[in-house]
Amino acid sequence: MADLPEQHVRRAISLRARLLVLVLVPLIGFTAFASILVSQRFERARAAEDAVREVRAAVALDALRARIAEEAIPLVSGVELLDLTAAEAPGAGTADGSDLAADLQELYDQAVARTDDAVLRATDVPGTEELVGPQVEAAVERLTAVRASRDAGRTASARETSNRMLFDKYRYLVSQLSDAVDAHLATAATEGADEDLQDAVADLRLAARATTLAGEEVPYYLGYLAAPAGTEDAAQQLFLRSWAGFRLASEDVSTARQAVVRSAWTAALADPDTRTVDTTLATAVGGGAPAGPTSQVLFTLSSSVVGRDDALRAVLDTAAHQAVAAAEAYRGAAHADLVEYALATGVLLLLSVGATLVTSRSIGAPLARLAEAAGAISRGELIDVRIEGPPETRTVARGLGAAVASLRTVQAQAQAVADGNLQDDILRRPLGGPLGRVVHASVLQIISAMRDRERLQEDLAHQATHDALTTLPNRAEALAQVDRALRRARRTGERVGLLFLDLDQFKTVNDTLGHGAGDAVLQAVAQRLRERVRTVDVVARLGGDEFVVLVEHVQDERNLVEFGQTLVETVSAPIALPGSTETRAVVGASVGIAVSHPPADDTDPRVGVDADRLLQEAQTAAHRAKAGRTGGDDAGHLGGRGRVEVYDDALRAALAAQAAVEDGLRHALANDELVLHYQPVTDLATGRVRSVEALVRWEKPGEGLVPPGRFIPVAESSDLICDLGRWALRTSLAQLAAFDAAGGPCAGLRVAVNVSGRHLRSPRLVDDVRTALAVAGTAPDRLTLEITETVMVEDAGAWSRLEELRAIGVRVAIDDFGTGYTSFGQLSRVPVDVLKIDRSFVDSDDPRTVELVRLVVGAARSFGLGVVAEGVEQAAQVHALQATGCDTAQGFYFSRPVPAGRLPAAVTGCAEVFDATCRFETAS
């Protein structure tokens, strides 16, 4: 048929006409609507089933709650009845003369048996295992624990206290079950949309609440009678609330919606046991005092509770029966609707399927073949499309065939692009129609994008190797260029120089003028360096405020030093900032120089150095320049920042010596080579030594004591200073404990330990101090931490740690006070307890310095701070400090730092020196 001319093809019925003939669409729509109705009826039936289960679960749990509440009554009854019988007459019993304790035990045993039976019944309700099981298991577990501890007390008073506590546990367990019952009933009410079911569940909830409150009345009344002295009012309020609550709940049940529930409730209230309990409690409410009832009355009340609960439970059973019956009726109606609507839906579905099968022969086969062709085309197979079927299908087939023809042209153009033949004539052949024009434009765009990608790759390669802000080569490119220069130098036997520039005061520019100004400064510095170096030299930015200059063909290191100083001067000139004609930024630079050596001498340590090592050496030299420590007599070495340093043999030796000291110090920490020397702090009013300062000493085997100046700075430059601080804390506090145990003049001393700035900034400091105090068992107020004034000023963030330490009782002292920038006005908010006056003020004869010491002492007293003068070496200094009112002093005049074994003698000697000083003063 596809080969015949179109005018000879029999006119086919249109697809729309065929679909209109069929009733498939309305049938399917009606079937969908019926399905929704069936689903709704199914949900209604499921809700009815859930409502039945929830009601049954609530009834089962409420029965268990009632029995547990009855089980608690003999406990409080035992407490109160025993008290009453003791007050009435020795040997008093119940009315029939039986032993009271035995009767109470019998009541308790009967209650336990009823509770156990209720547990079995609760777990045996069909269809509620998942709802009730976990709650019953949890209740039984808690109930078993309560029963096990019933007779835990041995004495009568202990048993009484234990029973009262057990009563509270029973009451808590009953409260948990009551909440569970109410939750199940609330769920049942929400599950049932039927009005009769809702009424029945509402009446059941009223009955359950009333029985719950009824079960609380007698326990609360007995708890009121057994309340310890001072708790009677609270116990009375609990009883009165439960009594009043039951009355209100009883009125609600009396007005229940179902007559059968109202009748059952009236009968329950008329029960003799119910009347006995209600009359007794009403009398108690009217009397208002717990001393009135006799043991006989209370015993009768306890034994009547069971009958009353059974009568009220009958009402609950009636209400539950009504609720279950209503739920069953609701469930039956829902099931009937479900069956009816399911049958109707099935019939409609059969009709729809039949109509579909009838039409499939006429339109299904052509559509299937058309879909098969479309699937093949979607997989990239450009096949011919067969034109057949209804007009609409034929139209689609013709359109799909035209699309195949266009796709074949697109395929040819794509192949030309893939082959890179961008000049092929096929690329200039347009496609028909709007879509063809768009596709051809897309091909032209792809060609343009390929050319743009080539340019972008070049740009990305440049960005990957250059700094975005300054357009200088970045760290990776700098290292690559240094590596290439080193390889060239090895071939030619020449040397390569690397200058590392670290800007000075750049952070100040960022902090004061903003990061925009900082970026402008970096761009200006980069431009100045470009203009100052030779065209063969390489300038790169490593990041932040660090630059490097690579110089090849180095003949003399002195020329590099002069060049480095020239770069410092170039960078240090004021920089005009954009957007302002008056604001100028001023920065400096510290320069480190490293030079590679040719492979002429294999013993030279710099032979064969790689790019990373050369950069590290230049950076090390720059850090030394920035620190202001000179390593030689080079004329280019200037004091302070703005210096130029060369990584030479002297610097290498200094770093090697520092590394040796650092390694030795690690060994000393691991092998117990460190010791503490203690310098007494003398009270200038009494001459007594109340504290000492602990100073770390290194007793190196074969060398003796290593001067602190050799190893303390090395430790400060690494994390070893924190390890030293922790060791000093542990050792000094342990020594205090040893002094206390030995007695003598050192017992009760306080100790001061120096804390470095690095350790102060460590988040572990507070834990280190707590641990050391806990291990030594020393009071926190016997420890003083000495912090330098410079650290206090530069690291305000450390204040929070100092405040935390002071909060636990540790004292804080500012060491070398007066040499930093702390003002007297700051003393009111600085977290310190003691000021240590620097020895330079004590040793000065200048009257102005003496007056300054007097001002420091006065300021300290104004803010409640202690004062210690350091470096006292003469009697005249002692007299001068006493005249200023200084509290304490330490120095060689009283005692040098001594080991722990010699400290008792040093403490005694300080007192003798003080006495001699005072006698001399008196004689004068």
Coordinates of C-alpha atoms in Angstrom, one line a residue, residues 353-645:
V353 CA -10.5 -3.8 28.1
G354 CA -13.0 -5.1 25.5
A355 CA -13.3 -1.8 23.8
T356 CA -9.5 -1.5 23.7
L357 CA -9.0 -4.9 22.1
V358 CA -11.6 -4.1 19.4
T359 CA -9.7 -0.9 18.3
S360 CA -6.2 -2.4 18.6
R361 CA -6.5 -4.1 15.2
S362 CA -7.4 -1.0 13.3
I363 CA -4.9 1.5 14.9
G364 CA -2.7 -0.5 17.2
A365 CA -0.6 -2.3 14.5
P366 CA 0.3 0.9 12.5
L367 CA 1.1 2.7 15.7
A368 CA 3.3 -0.1 16.9
R369 CA 5.3 -0.1 13.6
L370 CA 5.6 3.7 13.7
A371 CA 6.8 3.5 17.3
E372 CA 9.4 0.8 16.3
A373 CA 10.7 3.1 13.6
A374 CA 10.8 6.0 16.0
G375 CA 12.7 3.9 18.5
A376 CA 15.3 2.9 15.9
I377 CA 15.7 6.5 14.9
S378 CA 16.2 7.5 18.6
R379 CA 19.0 5.0 18.8
G380 CA 20.7 6.7 15.9
E381 CA 19.5 4.4 13.1
L382 CA 18.4 6.7 10.3
I383 CA 15.9 4.3 8.6
D384 CA 13.0 4.9 6.2
V385 CA 9.6 5.3 7.8
R386 CA 6.6 3.4 6.4
I387 CA 3.5 5.5 5.8
E388 CA 0.3 3.7 6.7
G389 CA -2.7 3.7 9.1
P390 CA -5.2 6.5 9.9
P391 CA -4.5 10.0 8.5
E392 CA -3.1 11.2 11.8
T393 CA -0.6 8.3 11.9
R394 CA 0.4 8.9 8.2
T395 CA 1.0 12.5 8.9
V396 CA 3.3 11.6 11.8
A397 CA 5.1 9.1 9.6
R398 CA 5.7 11.7 6.9
G399 CA 7.0 14.2 9.4
L400 CA 9.3 11.6 10.9
G401 CA 10.6 10.7 7.4
A402 CA 11.4 14.4 6.8
A403 CA 13.2 14.5 10.1
V404 CA 15.3 11.5 9.1
A405 CA 16.4 13.3 5.9
S406 CA 17.4 16.3 7.9
L407 CA 19.2 14.2 10.5
R408 CA 21.2 12.6 7.7
T409 CA 22.4 16.0 6.6
V410 CA 23.2 16.9 10.2
Q411 CA 25.1 13.7 10.5
A412 CA 27.3 14.6 7.6
Q413 CA 28.0 18.0 9.0
A414 CA 28.8 16.6 12.4
Q415 CA 31.2 14.1 10.8
A416 CA 33.0 17.0 9.1
V417 CA 33.3 18.9 12.4
A418 CA 34.6 15.7 14.1
D419 CA 37.2 15.2 11.4
G420 CA 38.3 18.8 11.8
N421 CA 37.4 19.6 8.2
L422 CA 35.8 23.0 9.0
Q423 CA 36.0 24.0 5.3
D424 CA 33.8 21.2 4.0
D425 CA 31.0 22.3 1.7
I426 CA 28.5 20.3 3.7
L427 CA 28.9 22.7 6.6
R428 CA 27.5 25.5 4.4
R429 CA 24.5 23.6 3.3
P430 CA 21.4 24.9 5.1
L431 CA 18.5 22.7 6.3
G432 CA 14.9 23.3 5.3
G433 CA 12.3 24.8 7.6
P434 CA 12.7 26.7 10.9
L435 CA 14.2 23.7 12.7
G436 CA 16.7 23.3 9.9
R437 CA 17.8 26.9 10.2
V438 CA 18.2 26.5 14.0
V439 CA 20.2 23.3 13.6
H440 CA 22.5 24.8 10.9
A441 CA 23.0 27.9 13.2
S442 CA 23.9 25.5 16.0
V443 CA 26.6 23.8 13.7
L444 CA 28.0 27.2 13.0
Q445 CA 28.0 28.0 16.7
I446 CA 29.9 24.7 17.4
I447 CA 32.5 25.7 14.9
S448 CA 32.9 29.1 16.6
A449 CA 32.9 27.5 20.1
M450 CA 35.8 25.2 19.0
R451 CA 37.8 28.2 18.0
D452 CA 36.9 29.9 21.3
R453 CA 37.9 26.8 23.2
E454 CA 41.3 26.9 21.8
R455 CA 41.7 30.5 23.0
L456 CA 40.2 29.6 26.4
Q457 CA 42.6 26.8 26.9
E458 CA 45.4 29.2 26.3
D459 CA 43.9 31.6 28.8
L460 CA 43.3 28.9 31.4
A461 CA 46.9 27.7 31.0
H462 CA 48.1 31.2 31.7
Q463 CA 45.7 31.5 34.7
A464 CA 46.9 28.2 36.1
T465 CA 50.4 29.5 36.2
H466 CA 49.9 33.1 37.2
D467 CA 48.5 35.1 40.1
A468 CA 45.1 36.6 39.3
L469 CA 45.8 39.9 41.3
T470 CA 49.2 40.8 40.1
T471 CA 49.5 38.7 36.9
L472 CA 52.9 37.5 38.1
P473 CA 53.8 33.8 37.9
N474 CA 52.4 31.9 41.0
R475 CA 54.1 29.5 43.3
A476 CA 53.8 26.5 41.0
E477 CA 55.1 28.4 38.0
A478 CA 57.9 30.0 40.1
L479 CA 59.1 26.5 41.3
A480 CA 58.9 25.2 37.8
Q481 CA 61.1 28.1 36.5
V482 CA 63.5 27.7 39.4
D483 CA 63.8 24.0 38.5
R484 CA 64.5 24.8 34.9
A485 CA 67.1 27.4 35.9
L486 CA 68.8 24.9 38.2
R487 CA 69.0 22.3 35.4
R488 CA 70.5 24.9 33.1
A489 CA 73.0 25.9 35.8
R490 CA 74.1 22.3 36.3
R491 CA 74.9 22.0 32.6
T492 CA 76.8 25.3 32.4
G493 CA 78.4 25.2 35.8
E494 CA 76.9 28.5 36.8
R495 CA 74.9 29.6 39.9
V496 CA 71.3 30.6 40.4
G497 CA 70.2 33.1 43.0
L498 CA 66.7 33.3 44.6
L499 CA 65.6 36.4 46.5
F500 CA 62.6 36.0 48.8
L501 CA 60.8 39.3 49.6
D502 CA 58.5 39.3 52.7
L503 CA 56.6 42.7 53.0
D504 CA 56.8 44.5 56.3
Q505 CA 53.8 46.3 57.8
F506 CA 51.5 44.8 55.1
K507 CA 49.1 43.5 57.8
T508 CA 48.8 47.1 59.2
V509 CA 47.7 48.3 55.8
N510 CA 45.0 45.7 55.6
D511 CA 43.8 46.4 59.2
T512 CA 43.8 50.2 58.9
L513 CA 43.0 50.9 55.3
G514 CA 41.1 47.8 54.3
H515 CA 41.8 44.8 52.0
G516 CA 41.1 46.9 48.9
A517 CA 44.1 49.1 49.8
G518 CA 46.1 45.9 50.5
D519 CA 45.3 44.6 47.0
A520 CA 46.4 47.9 45.5
V521 CA 49.7 47.8 47.4
L522 CA 50.4 44.2 46.2
Q523 CA 49.7 45.3 42.6
A524 CA 52.0 48.4 43.0
V525 CA 54.8 46.3 44.5
A526 CA 54.5 43.7 41.7
Q527 CA 54.8 46.5 39.1
R528 CA 57.8 48.1 40.8
L529 CA 59.6 44.7 40.9
R530 CA 58.9 44.2 37.2
E531 CA 60.3 47.5 36.4
R532 CA 63.4 47.1 38.6
V533 CA 64.6 43.6 37.5
R534 CA 66.3 42.7 34.3
T535 CA 64.3 41.2 31.5
V536 CA 65.9 37.8 32.0
D537 CA 65.0 37.8 35.7
V538 CA 61.7 36.3 36.9
V539 CA 59.4 38.0 39.4
A540 CA 56.7 35.8 41.0
R541 CA 54.2 36.1 43.8
L542 CA 54.0 33.0 46.1
G543 CA 50.9 34.2 47.9
G544 CA 49.9 36.7 50.6
D545 CA 52.7 39.3 50.9
E546 CA 55.5 37.1 49.7
F547 CA 57.4 37.6 46.4
V548 CA 60.5 36.0 44.8
V549 CA 63.0 37.1 42.2
L550 CA 64.9 34.5 40.3
V551 CA 68.3 35.6 39.1
E552 CA 70.5 33.4 36.8
H553 CA 74.3 33.7 36.0
V554 CA 75.2 34.8 39.5
Q555 CA 78.9 35.8 39.8
D556 CA 79.1 37.3 43.3
E557 CA 76.8 37.0 46.3
R558 CA 77.6 40.6 47.2
N559 CA 76.0 41.8 44.1
L560 CA 72.8 39.9 45.1
V561 CA 72.9 41.6 48.5
E562 CA 73.2 45.0 46.9
F563 CA 70.4 44.1 44.5
G564 CA 68.3 42.9 47.4
Q565 CA 68.8 46.2 49.2
T566 CA 67.8 48.0 46.1
L567 CA 64.6 46.1 46.0
V568 CA 63.9 47.0 49.6
E569 CA 64.3 50.7 48.8
T570 CA 62.1 50.3 45.7
V571 CA 59.3 48.6 47.7
S572 CA 59.6 51.0 50.7
A573 CA 58.7 54.1 48.7
P574 CA 55.2 55.4 49.6
I575 CA 52.4 54.0 47.4
A576 CA 49.6 56.2 46.3
L577 CA 46.2 54.5 46.7
P578 CA 43.5 54.7 44.0
G579 CA 40.6 57.0 44.8
S580 CA 42.5 59.2 47.1
T581 CA 45.0 61.9 46.5
E582 CA 46.2 62.2 50.1
T583 CA 46.2 58.6 51.5
R584 CA 49.5 56.8 50.9
A585 CA 50.5 53.4 52.1
V586 CA 54.0 52.7 53.3
V587 CA 55.4 49.1 53.5
G588 CA 58.9 47.7 53.7
A589 CA 60.4 44.4 52.9
S590 CA 62.8 41.9 54.4
V591 CA 64.8 39.9 51.9
G592 CA 66.3 36.5 52.1
I593 CA 68.8 35.2 49.5
A594 CA 69.7 31.7 48.6
V595 CA 72.3 30.7 46.0
S596 CA 72.9 27.4 44.4
H597 CA 76.5 26.1 43.9
P598 CA 77.8 24.5 40.7
P599 CA 78.7 20.8 40.9
A600 CA 82.4 21.5 41.1
D601 CA 82.7 20.4 44.8
D602 CA 80.5 17.4 45.7
T603 CA 81.2 18.1 49.4
D604 CA 79.3 21.4 49.4
P605 CA 75.8 20.8 51.0
R606 CA 74.2 23.1 48.4
V607 CA 75.3 21.0 45.5
G608 CA 72.4 19.3 43.8
V609 CA 69.8 21.5 45.7
D610 CA 66.3 21.4 44.1
A611 CA 63.8 24.2 43.7
D612 CA 61.9 23.4 46.9
R613 CA 65.1 23.4 48.9
L614 CA 66.4 26.6 47.4
L615 CA 63.0 28.3 48.1
Q616 CA 63.1 27.0 51.7
E617 CA 66.6 28.4 52.2
A618 CA 65.6 31.8 50.8
Q619 CA 62.5 31.9 53.0
T620 CA 64.5 30.9 56.1
A621 CA 67.0 33.8 55.4
A622 CA 64.0 36.2 55.0
H623 CA 62.5 35.1 58.3
R624 CA 65.9 35.7 60.0
A625 CA 66.1 39.1 58.3
K626 CA 62.6 39.9 59.5
A627 CA 63.5 38.8 63.1
G628 CA 66.4 41.2 63.1
R629 CA 69.1 38.6 64.1
T630 CA 72.3 38.9 62.0
G631 CA 74.3 36.0 60.9
G632 CA 77.5 37.7 59.8
D633 CA 79.3 41.0 59.2
D634 CA 78.0 41.7 55.7
A635 CA 77.7 45.4 55.1
G636 CA 74.3 44.8 53.6
H637 CA 72.9 43.6 56.9
L638 CA 70.9 46.4 58.5
G639 CA 69.4 46.4 61.9
G640 CA 65.7 45.7 62.3
R641 CA 63.3 45.1 59.5
G642 CA 64.2 46.1 55.9
R643 CA 67.2 43.8 56.2
V644 CA 68.8 41.5 53.6
E645 CA 70.1 38.1 54.8

